Each structure stands twice: as C-alpha cells, then as structure tokens.
C-alpha cells in the first residue's frame, strides 16, 4: 500500500491507483507461472556459476590486448552451459544486439552465399545490415543475396513457404524470436524448433541462427536447446539483468563461434583478444539477476495488457496469453495518446523523470521514433522503456522494469497521464 502523500508526489490519483490495483489482483495465475519460470532459470544460472567455480578473481580486469582474461573466458563458459552450446562469445566489444547479429552474419556468410529469413521482415536495424534498406557496408554490398519466407496470417511460421524459399546458395537461415517493431506473434521456442527441424530435414548443412533479443529467460528452454546453431542477443536487454553497462553475446557451435570471433576482432586474433575493462563483475551479477529481472518485465507487460485493454485499446499479446518475450504492444491509433503514454513512462522513471520525450530520426530506423526511458544504462531496454515509430497505426512497443514494483508504478503513471480514469 503506497502512502497517499507519496502517490500525490508521484502524480498518481487515487482513482487510477484503484483502477490498476483491482486489475493486478486478477493476474495471480499468470504471475505464479512467471515466478516458476524465473526459479527454473535462476537454478540453471546458479548451477553454471558453481560448476565453473566462479570466484572473486573473475571480477578482475584486463586492459590493452586483454590476453588471458580469466573472468571473460569463464563467463563465456558459463553462457555456453546455460545455453547448452559448445562455445560462446560474451564481450563488451559487442556494442549492442545489432552489432552482435551483424558479427554473426558477416562471420558465417561469404560472397555468393544466400541468407534467408524464415520469420518475415527482420528487425529495422537488421534491414540495413542485410541491405534490404541500402546502407554502406551491408551484406548485399558484399555479395550476399537475401530471400525471405513470411509468417502466416496468424503469425505462425509457414513451414512450406520456408522450404520453398531455400535456394541452392542458401547458407544461413535467420529466425527472429521477438516481434521487433511489428505487431506480430512472438515465436515460442517450440515453434523455433519446428522451423529448424524443417530446414535441417531439407538441408542439414544450413546454419540456423536465432535473433534471441528480448526472449531470453521467458521460457525454461532456449532456441539452442531445440537445434539452433547460433543464438544472438544484447546484454542491455534480458541477460544483462540491468547491470551490464554494454555488451552482446553469441552462443553456439564451436566452428561457427570461431568464424564470428575472427569477424569481431580480426583474422588470426579471434577470441584471444578483448580486454574487459572492468565490466566482468557487472556481466556476472547481471546474468545472476537476469531471471528475476526478466520476470519483473514480463509481469509488467501482462499488467499493462490488462490495463490498456480495459481502457479500450488493442493490446498484443493479451494479459492471459503465455509469453515468449518481454515486449508488449498497445495500438493507440493516433499520435496524441501514444505521446501521452510515452510521457507517462518517462515521468515514472528514476532518472530524467522531468524530461519530455519527443520523436527523432534515430540511426538505423526509417521513420522518426519516440523513446521514453529514464535509464541508469543509456538505451537499456530491460529497464522500463517505451519506443514507438511515429507511423500508422501508432503502436507503442514497451518493455522492461528492473523490479515489478517499478513496472507497476510506471504503468499507473502512464494511465494517469492518459487522463481517461477519473
Ligand atoms: C533490440 C533488437 C535487436 C537489436 O537491437 P539493438 O538496439 O542493436 O540492441 C535485434 N532484433 C530484435 C528482435 C530486437 O528486439
């Protein structure tokens, strides 16, 4: 129970608090399911830490070339264990998810090879990497061709279409788990497994790479447990647990990880180089906290789905659905309510709460984007944050919350800002 004077200080009217609190009570079953997943994943993380005898000396730092960074190498072994893979790259030198994905794609693909996406249009920034949207240095510029199999109308994978889209030159199939900036179904790990099985039945040599952004720890298994050769993501999303100040990861088959490593550093250098510059402790502690932070984010998304549906907006997914990522969408249908919503999220932030977010032309995106985030780590979307491309049908994509309590207050503030509950 938040004290009345604190609610007033936060700008949350009593009517809004009551409206939201009543709806929270209806979500007990979902919250219990989410907590059970967090428990299973925390157990998995803990077992990997113990197996690799993580100790304080792993938190020490290296500089320069970063040779023999024991903390870095052990963390990579821990990641490989959690994902059930042969090897891993977990580095602060990978700036973000796009950079990690680009490293994996350029690492695996050569001139004349074909890339096929099995889940429809890839995430905005990847379109530049691939060259669907012309960008200097894209895969297209390096002679890599591209094809795509769209998802079916109901958002599930089109297995026949996937087989039909495989060409003789197809070397790698990309599978995007989360919806990105599209209102679409997020794939379950099971569905990802069915895509991989289908591809491998036709051409076992094709590399199956999963863009795992926003999906990590929302289920008790990961795509690498159902046959993915590579799985890639960002540490300022789920696995950084809100503590990683930077970083990306690539886990998978050893031969492919080696290819990615020489692309990340340089041919001949590979994983041997790469100083950790003091971030090891945050990467370990962030990973340790990640299962519970992801649970807080998923609860916040479920809560928001309930609130905004009851306010009359289209939400995706709905509160009752089982989740496969941390992203929630609300379709506002017009710019004003979308802006108000983003302002509410910003105003509920621990940092920069007094700032008004406005749309801007972000590099890598083809329409102006409004972003609400009062973050400890710049751009970290595991923290409560909302992004919205300013285009029809005015959809807010939001995600995160380091704690459920903050997620709840954030949503109450957003509801208050919308001005509909009197
Ligand atoms: C966030 C995201 C990425 C990468 O984005 P970065 O901002 O570069 O970390 C890629 N794919 C999907 C589906 C994403 O959600």
Coordinates of C-alpha atoms and ligand atoms in Angstrom, one line a residue:
X1 CA 0.0 0.0 0.0
X2 CA 1.6 3.2 -1.1
X3 CA 1.0 6.1 1.3
X4 CA -1.4 8.8 0.0
X5 CA 1.2 11.6 0.1
X6 CA 3.7 9.6 -1.9
X7 CA 1.0 8.8 -4.5
X8 CA 0.4 12.5 -4.7
X9 CA 4.1 13.2 -5.1
X10 CA 4.2 10.7 -7.9
X11 CA 1.2 12.3 -9.6
X12 CA -1.0 9.2 -9.4
X13 CA -4.6 10.0 -8.5
X14 CA -6.4 7.6 -6.0
X15 CA -8.9 6.6 -8.8
X16 CA -6.0 5.5 -11.0
X17 CA -4.4 3.5 -8.2
X18 CA -7.7 1.7 -7.5
X19 CA -8.3 1.0 -11.2
X20 CA -4.9 -0.5 -11.6
X21 CA -4.7 -2.4 -8.2
X22 CA -8.0 -4.2 -8.9
X23 CA -6.7 -5.5 -12.2
X24 CA -3.4 -6.6 -10.6
X25 CA -5.4 -8.9 -8.3
X26 CA -6.9 -10.7 -11.4
X27 CA -3.4 -11.7 -12.6
X28 CA -2.4 -14.1 -9.8
X29 CA -2.3 -17.2 -12.0
X30 CA -0.1 -15.5 -14.7
X31 CA 2.3 -14.2 -12.0
X32 CA 2.7 -17.6 -10.4
X33 CA 3.6 -19.1 -13.8
X34 CA 6.1 -16.3 -14.4
X35 CA 7.7 -16.8 -11.0
X36 CA 8.1 -20.5 -11.6
X37 CA 10.0 -19.8 -14.9
X38 CA 12.3 -17.4 -13.0
X39 CA 13.0 -20.0 -10.4
X40 CA 13.9 -22.6 -13.0
X41 CA 16.2 -20.2 -14.9
X42 CA 17.9 -18.9 -11.7
X43 CA 18.6 -22.5 -10.8
X44 CA 20.2 -23.1 -14.2
X45 CA 22.4 -19.9 -13.8
X46 CA 23.4 -20.9 -10.3
X47 CA 24.4 -24.4 -11.4
X48 CA 26.6 -23.0 -14.2
X49 CA 28.3 -20.5 -11.8
X50 CA 29.0 -23.3 -9.3
X51 CA 30.2 -25.7 -12.0
X52 CA 32.8 -23.2 -13.3
X53 CA 33.8 -22.2 -9.7
X54 CA 33.1 -18.5 -10.2
X55 CA 35.1 -16.6 -7.7
X56 CA 36.2 -13.0 -6.9
X57 CA 39.3 -13.2 -9.1
X58 CA 37.0 -13.5 -12.1
X59 CA 35.8 -9.9 -11.4
X60 CA 39.3 -8.5 -12.0
X61 CA 40.0 -6.5 -15.1
X62 CA 42.3 -6.6 -18.1
X63 CA 43.4 -3.8 -20.4
X64 CA 45.1 -3.5 -23.8
X65 CA 45.0 -6.7 -25.8
X66 CA 43.2 -8.5 -22.9
X67 CA 45.2 -11.7 -23.2
X68 CA 44.3 -14.4 -20.6
X69 CA 41.3 -12.7 -19.2
X70 CA 40.1 -15.5 -16.9
X71 CA 36.9 -13.7 -15.9
X72 CA 35.9 -13.2 -19.6
X73 CA 36.8 -16.8 -20.6
X74 CA 34.9 -18.3 -17.6
X75 CA 31.9 -16.1 -18.2
X76 CA 31.8 -17.4 -21.8
X77 CA 31.9 -21.0 -20.4
X78 CA 29.0 -20.2 -18.1
X79 CA 27.0 -18.8 -21.0
X80 CA 27.7 -21.9 -23.1
X81 CA 26.5 -24.1 -20.3
X82 CA 23.3 -22.1 -19.8
X83 CA 22.5 -22.4 -23.5
X84 CA 23.8 -25.9 -23.8
X85 CA 26.3 -25.0 -26.5
X86 CA 29.9 -25.8 -27.4
X87 CA 31.1 -22.2 -27.1
X88 CA 30.2 -18.6 -26.5
X89 CA 31.3 -15.0 -27.2
X90 CA 30.3 -12.6 -24.4
X91 CA 32.0 -9.3 -24.9
X92 CA 31.8 -5.6 -24.1
X93 CA 33.3 -5.0 -27.5
X94 CA 29.9 -6.0 -29.0
X95 CA 28.1 -2.8 -28.6
X96 CA 24.5 -4.0 -29.0
X97 CA 22.3 -6.6 -30.4
X98 CA 22.6 -5.3 -34.0
X99 CA 26.4 -5.4 -33.7
X100 CA 26.3 -9.0 -32.3
X101 CA 23.9 -10.1 -35.1
X102 CA 25.9 -8.3 -37.8
X103 CA 29.1 -10.0 -36.5
X104 CA 27.4 -13.4 -36.7
X105 CA 26.0 -12.8 -40.2
X106 CA 29.3 -11.5 -41.6
X107 CA 31.2 -14.2 -39.7
X108 CA 29.2 -17.0 -41.4
X109 CA 28.4 -15.6 -44.8
X110 CA 30.7 -15.1 -47.8
X111 CA 30.4 -13.6 -51.3
X112 CA 27.8 -15.6 -53.3
X113 CA 26.1 -17.1 -50.2
X114 CA 22.4 -16.7 -49.6
X115 CA 20.7 -15.5 -46.4
X116 CA 17.1 -16.5 -45.8
X117 CA 14.9 -15.1 -43.1
X118 CA 12.2 -17.6 -42.0
X119 CA 10.2 -15.2 -39.9
X120 CA 9.3 -12.4 -42.4
X121 CA 10.7 -8.9 -42.4
X122 CA 13.6 -8.7 -39.9
X123 CA 14.0 -6.0 -37.2
X124 CA 14.6 -2.5 -38.6
X125 CA 18.3 -2.2 -37.9
X126 CA 19.0 -5.7 -39.4
X127 CA 17.4 -4.5 -42.7
X128 CA 20.3 -2.1 -43.0
X129 CA 22.9 -4.8 -42.1
X130 CA 21.4 -7.1 -44.8
X131 CA 20.9 -4.4 -47.3
X132 CA 17.1 -4.7 -47.7
X133 CA 17.4 -1.0 -46.9
X134 CA 20.5 0.2 -48.7
X135 CA 23.4 1.0 -46.3
X136 CA 27.1 1.3 -46.8
X137 CA 28.9 -1.9 -46.0
X138 CA 25.8 -4.1 -46.0
X139 CA 25.8 -7.8 -46.7
X140 CA 24.3 -7.0 -50.1
X141 CA 27.3 -4.8 -50.9
X142 CA 29.5 -7.8 -50.0
X143 CA 27.6 -10.1 -52.5
X144 CA 25.3 -11.9 -50.1
X145 CA 21.8 -12.4 -51.5
X146 CA 18.6 -12.3 -49.5
X147 CA 15.3 -14.1 -49.5
X148 CA 12.5 -14.3 -47.0
X149 CA 9.6 -16.5 -46.0
X150 CA 6.8 -14.6 -44.4
X151 CA 4.9 -15.7 -41.4
X152 CA 1.4 -17.0 -42.0
X153 CA -1.5 -14.6 -41.4
X154 CA -1.9 -15.9 -37.8
X155 CA 1.7 -15.1 -37.1
X156 CA 2.9 -18.7 -37.0
X157 CA 5.8 -20.0 -39.2
X158 CA 4.9 -21.0 -42.7
X159 CA 6.9 -24.3 -42.9
X160 CA 6.0 -25.0 -46.6
X161 CA 6.9 -21.4 -47.5
X162 CA 10.2 -21.8 -45.7
X163 CA 11.1 -24.9 -47.7
X164 CA 10.2 -23.1 -50.9
X165 CA 12.4 -20.1 -50.0
X166 CA 15.5 -22.2 -49.6
X167 CA 17.8 -21.9 -52.6
X168 CA 20.9 -23.8 -53.6
X169 CA 23.1 -20.9 -52.4
X170 CA 21.2 -20.5 -49.0
X171 CA 23.9 -20.8 -46.3
X172 CA 22.1 -19.4 -43.3
X173 CA 18.5 -19.2 -42.1
X174 CA 17.7 -16.3 -39.7
X175 CA 14.9 -16.8 -37.2
X176 CA 13.7 -13.8 -35.2
X177 CA 12.1 -14.8 -31.9
X178 CA 10.6 -11.5 -30.8
X179 CA 8.2 -9.2 -32.7
X180 CA 10.6 -6.2 -33.1
X181 CA 8.6 -3.2 -34.3
X182 CA 5.9 -5.3 -35.8
X183 CA 2.6 -6.3 -34.2
X184 CA 3.1 -9.9 -34.6
X185 CA 3.1 -13.1 -32.7
X186 CA 6.4 -13.8 -30.8
X187 CA 7.6 -17.3 -31.6
X188 CA 7.8 -19.9 -28.8
X189 CA 11.0 -21.9 -28.5
X190 CA 8.9 -24.9 -29.6
X191 CA 7.9 -23.1 -32.9
X192 CA 11.5 -22.1 -33.4
X193 CA 12.4 -25.8 -33.1
X194 CA 9.8 -26.7 -35.7
X195 CA 11.4 -24.2 -38.2
X196 CA 14.9 -25.6 -37.5
X197 CA 13.7 -29.2 -37.9
X198 CA 12.0 -28.3 -41.2
X199 CA 15.2 -26.6 -42.6
X200 CA 17.5 -29.4 -41.4
X201 CA 15.3 -32.1 -42.9
X202 CA 15.8 -30.5 -46.4
X203 CA 19.4 -29.2 -46.0
X204 CA 21.2 -30.3 -42.8
X205 CA 24.2 -28.1 -43.8
X206 CA 22.3 -24.8 -43.4
X207 CA 23.2 -22.8 -40.4
X208 CA 20.2 -21.9 -38.2
X209 CA 20.7 -18.6 -36.4
X210 CA 18.2 -17.2 -33.9
X211 CA 17.9 -13.5 -33.1
X212 CA 17.1 -14.1 -29.4
X213 CA 16.7 -10.4 -28.4
X214 CA 14.0 -10.0 -25.7
X215 CA 13.3 -13.7 -25.5
X216 CA 16.0 -14.9 -23.1
X217 CA 14.7 -16.5 -19.8
X218 CA 11.0 -16.0 -20.7
X219 CA 10.8 -19.8 -21.0
X220 CA 12.8 -22.6 -19.3
X221 CA 14.5 -23.6 -22.6
X222 CA 16.3 -21.5 -25.2
X223 CA 16.5 -22.0 -29.0
X224 CA 19.9 -23.7 -28.7
X225 CA 18.0 -26.5 -26.8
X226 CA 15.9 -27.2 -29.9
X227 CA 18.7 -27.3 -32.5
X228 CA 19.7 -23.6 -33.2
X229 CA 23.4 -23.5 -34.4
X230 CA 23.8 -19.9 -33.2
X231 CA 21.8 -17.7 -30.8
X232 CA 22.5 -14.0 -30.6
X233 CA 21.4 -11.1 -28.3
X234 CA 22.2 -7.9 -26.4
X235 CA 23.3 -7.5 -22.8
X236 CA 21.4 -4.3 -22.4
X237 CA 18.3 -6.4 -22.8
X238 CA 17.4 -9.5 -20.8
X239 CA 20.7 -11.2 -20.0
X240 CA 22.5 -8.1 -18.7
X241 CA 19.9 -8.0 -15.8
X242 CA 20.0 -4.2 -15.9
X243 CA 23.6 -4.2 -14.6
X244 CA 25.6 -4.9 -17.8
X245 CA 26.7 -1.4 -19.0
X246 CA 27.3 -2.7 -22.5
X247 CA 27.7 -6.0 -24.4
X248 CA 26.4 -8.6 -26.7
X249 CA 26.6 -12.4 -26.9
X250 CA 26.8 -15.1 -29.5
X251 CA 26.4 -18.8 -28.4
X252 CA 26.5 -21.9 -30.5
X253 CA 28.6 -24.4 -32.4
X254 CA 32.4 -24.1 -31.9
X255 CA 33.3 -23.8 -35.6
X256 CA 30.8 -21.0 -36.1
X257 CA 31.8 -19.2 -32.9
X258 CA 35.3 -19.2 -34.3
X259 CA 34.1 -17.6 -37.5
X260 CA 32.2 -15.0 -35.5
X261 CA 35.3 -14.3 -33.3
X262 CA 37.6 -13.5 -36.2
X263 CA 35.0 -11.2 -37.6
X264 CA 34.6 -9.5 -34.2
X265 CA 38.3 -8.9 -33.8
X266 CA 40.5 -9.8 -36.8
X267 CA 41.5 -12.8 -38.8
X268 CA 44.2 -14.6 -36.7
X269 CA 43.1 -12.9 -33.4
X270 CA 39.7 -14.3 -32.8
X271 CA 38.6 -14.8 -29.1
X272 CA 42.2 -14.4 -27.8
X273 CA 42.0 -10.7 -27.6
X274 CA 39.4 -8.4 -26.0
X275 CA 40.0 -6.7 -22.7
X276 CA 37.1 -6.5 -20.3
X277 CA 38.0 -3.0 -18.9
X278 CA 36.4 -3.6 -15.5
X279 CA 32.9 -4.8 -16.6
X280 CA 33.2 -8.5 -15.6
X281 CA 31.6 -8.1 -12.2
X282 CA 28.5 -6.4 -13.8
X283 CA 28.2 -9.0 -16.5
X284 CA 28.3 -11.8 -13.9
X285 CA 26.0 -10.1 -11.4
X286 CA 23.6 -9.0 -14.2
X287 CA 23.4 -12.6 -15.5
X288 CA 22.7 -13.8 -12.0
X289 CA 19.9 -11.3 -11.6
X290 CA 18.5 -11.7 -15.1
X291 CA 15.9 -14.5 -14.4
X292 CA 14.2 -12.3 -11.8
X293 CA 14.5 -9.1 -13.7
X294 CA 13.0 -10.8 -16.8
X295 CA 10.1 -12.0 -14.6
X296 CA 9.6 -8.4 -13.4
X297 CA 9.5 -7.2 -17.0
X298 CA 7.1 -10.0 -18.1
X299 CA 4.7 -9.2 -15.1
X300 CA 4.8 -5.5 -16.1
X301 CA 3.9 -6.4 -19.7
X302 CA 1.0 -8.7 -18.6
X303 CA -0.3 -5.9 -16.2
X304 CA -0.1 -3.3 -19.0
X305 CA -2.0 -5.6 -21.3
X306 CA -4.8 -5.9 -18.8
X307 CA -4.9 -2.1 -18.1
X308 CA -4.9 -0.8 -21.6
X309 CA -7.3 -3.4 -22.9
X310 CA -9.8 -2.3 -20.2
X311 CA -9.1 1.3 -21.3
X312 CA -10.3 0.4 -24.8
X313 CA -7.1 -0.1 -26.8
X314 CA -6.0 -3.1 -28.7
X315 CA -3.2 -4.9 -26.9
X316 CA -0.8 -7.6 -28.1
X317 CA -0.4 -10.1 -26.6
X318 CA -3.4 -10.2 -24.2
X319 CA -2.9 -10.5 -20.5
X320 CA -4.0 -14.1 -20.4
X321 CA -1.6 -15.4 -23.1
X322 CA 1.6 -17.3 -22.3
X323 CA 4.6 -15.0 -23.1
X324 CA 7.7 -15.7 -25.2
X325 CA 9.4 -12.3 -24.9
X326 CA 9.2 -9.2 -22.7
X327 CA 7.6 -6.9 -25.3
X328 CA 4.1 -5.6 -25.0
X329 CA 2.3 -3.5 -27.7
X330 CA -0.6 -1.2 -27.4
X331 CA -2.2 0.3 -30.5
X332 CA -3.2 3.8 -29.9
X333 CA -4.4 4.7 -33.4
X334 CA -3.4 8.3 -33.2
X335 CA -0.2 10.3 -32.2
X336 CA -1.6 12.1 -29.1
X337 CA -2.5 9.2 -26.8
X338 CA 0.8 7.5 -27.9
X339 CA 2.8 10.6 -26.9
X340 CA 0.9 10.8 -23.6
X341 CA 1.7 7.2 -22.9
X342 CA 5.4 7.7 -23.6
X343 CA 5.4 10.8 -21.4
X344 CA 3.9 8.8 -18.6
X345 CA 6.6 6.2 -18.8
X346 CA 9.3 8.8 -18.8
X347 CA 7.7 10.7 -15.9
X348 CA 7.7 7.4 -13.9
X349 CA 11.5 6.9 -14.4
X350 CA 14.1 7.0 -11.6
X351 CA 16.4 9.1 -13.9
X352 CA 15.4 12.0 -16.1
X353 CA 11.8 11.9 -14.9
X354 CA 11.4 15.6 -15.7
X355 CA 12.3 15.3 -19.4
X356 CA 9.6 15.3 -22.1
X357 CA 10.3 12.7 -24.8
X358 CA 10.0 13.8 -28.5
X359 CA 10.3 11.8 -31.8
X360 CA 13.6 11.9 -33.6
X361 CA 15.4 10.4 -36.6
X362 CA 17.3 7.6 -34.9
X363 CA 20.1 6.0 -37.0
X364 CA 19.0 2.6 -38.4
X365 CA 15.3 3.4 -38.3
X366 CA 13.2 4.6 -41.3
X367 CA 10.7 6.8 -39.5
X368 CA 11.0 9.1 -36.5
X369 CA 11.0 7.2 -33.2
X370 CA 9.8 8.5 -29.8
X371 CA 11.5 6.8 -26.9
X372 CA 10.7 7.0 -23.3
X373 CA 13.5 5.8 -21.0
X374 CA 14.9 7.3 -17.8
X375 CA 17.7 4.8 -17.6
X376 CA 20.7 4.0 -15.5
X377 CA 22.3 2.5 -18.6
X378 CA 21.7 4.5 -21.7
X379 CA 19.3 2.8 -24.1
X380 CA 18.9 -0.3 -21.9
X381 CA 15.5 -1.7 -22.8
X382 CA 15.5 -4.2 -19.9
X383 CA 14.7 -1.0 -17.9
X384 CA 11.2 0.2 -18.1
X385 CA 11.1 1.9 -21.5
X386 CA 8.8 2.5 -24.5
X387 CA 9.7 3.0 -28.1
X388 CA 7.3 4.0 -30.8
X389 CA 7.9 4.7 -34.5
X390 CA 5.7 7.7 -35.4
X391 CA 3.7 6.0 -38.1
X392 CA 0.3 4.4 -38.6
X393 CA -1.2 2.7 -36.6
X394 CA 0.7 4.5 -33.7
X395 CA 1.8 1.5 -31.7
X396 CA 3.8 1.7 -28.5
X397 CA 6.2 -1.1 -28.0
X398 CA 7.3 -1.2 -24.4
X399 CA 9.3 -3.5 -22.3
X400 CA 11.3 -3.8 -19.1
X401 CA 11.2 -2.9 -15.5
X402 CA 14.1 -3.9 -13.2
X403 CA 11.5 -4.7 -10.5
X404 CA 7.8 -5.5 -10.6
X405 CA 7.1 -2.7 -8.2
X406 CA 8.6 -0.1 -10.5
X407 CA 6.8 -1.6 -13.5
X408 CA 3.5 -1.3 -11.7
X409 CA 4.1 2.3 -10.7
X410 CA 5.2 3.1 -14.2
X411 CA 2.0 1.7 -15.7
X412 CA -0.1 3.6 -13.1
X413 CA 1.7 6.8 -14.1
X414 CA 1.1 6.1 -17.8
X415 CA -2.6 5.5 -17.1
X416 CA -2.7 8.8 -15.0
X417 CA -1.1 10.7 -17.9
X418 CA -3.6 9.4 -20.4
X419 CA -6.3 11.2 -18.3
X420 CA -9.1 8.6 -19.0
X421 CA -9.6 7.3 -15.5
X422 CA -11.3 9.9 -13.4
Ligands
LIG1 C1 16.5 -5.0 -29.9 C2 16.5 -5.9 -31.0 C3 17.7 -6.1 -31.9 C4 18.9 -5.3 -31.7 O1 18.8 -4.0 -31.3 P1 20.0 -3.2 -30.5 O2 19.3 -2.0 -30.2 O3 21.0 -3.0 -31.6 O4 20.5 -4.0 -29.4 C5 17.6 -7.0 -32.9 N1 16.5 -7.8 -33.0 C6 15.4 -7.7 -32.2 C7 14.2 -8.5 -32.5 C8 15.4 -6.7 -31.2 O5 14.3 -6.6 -30.4

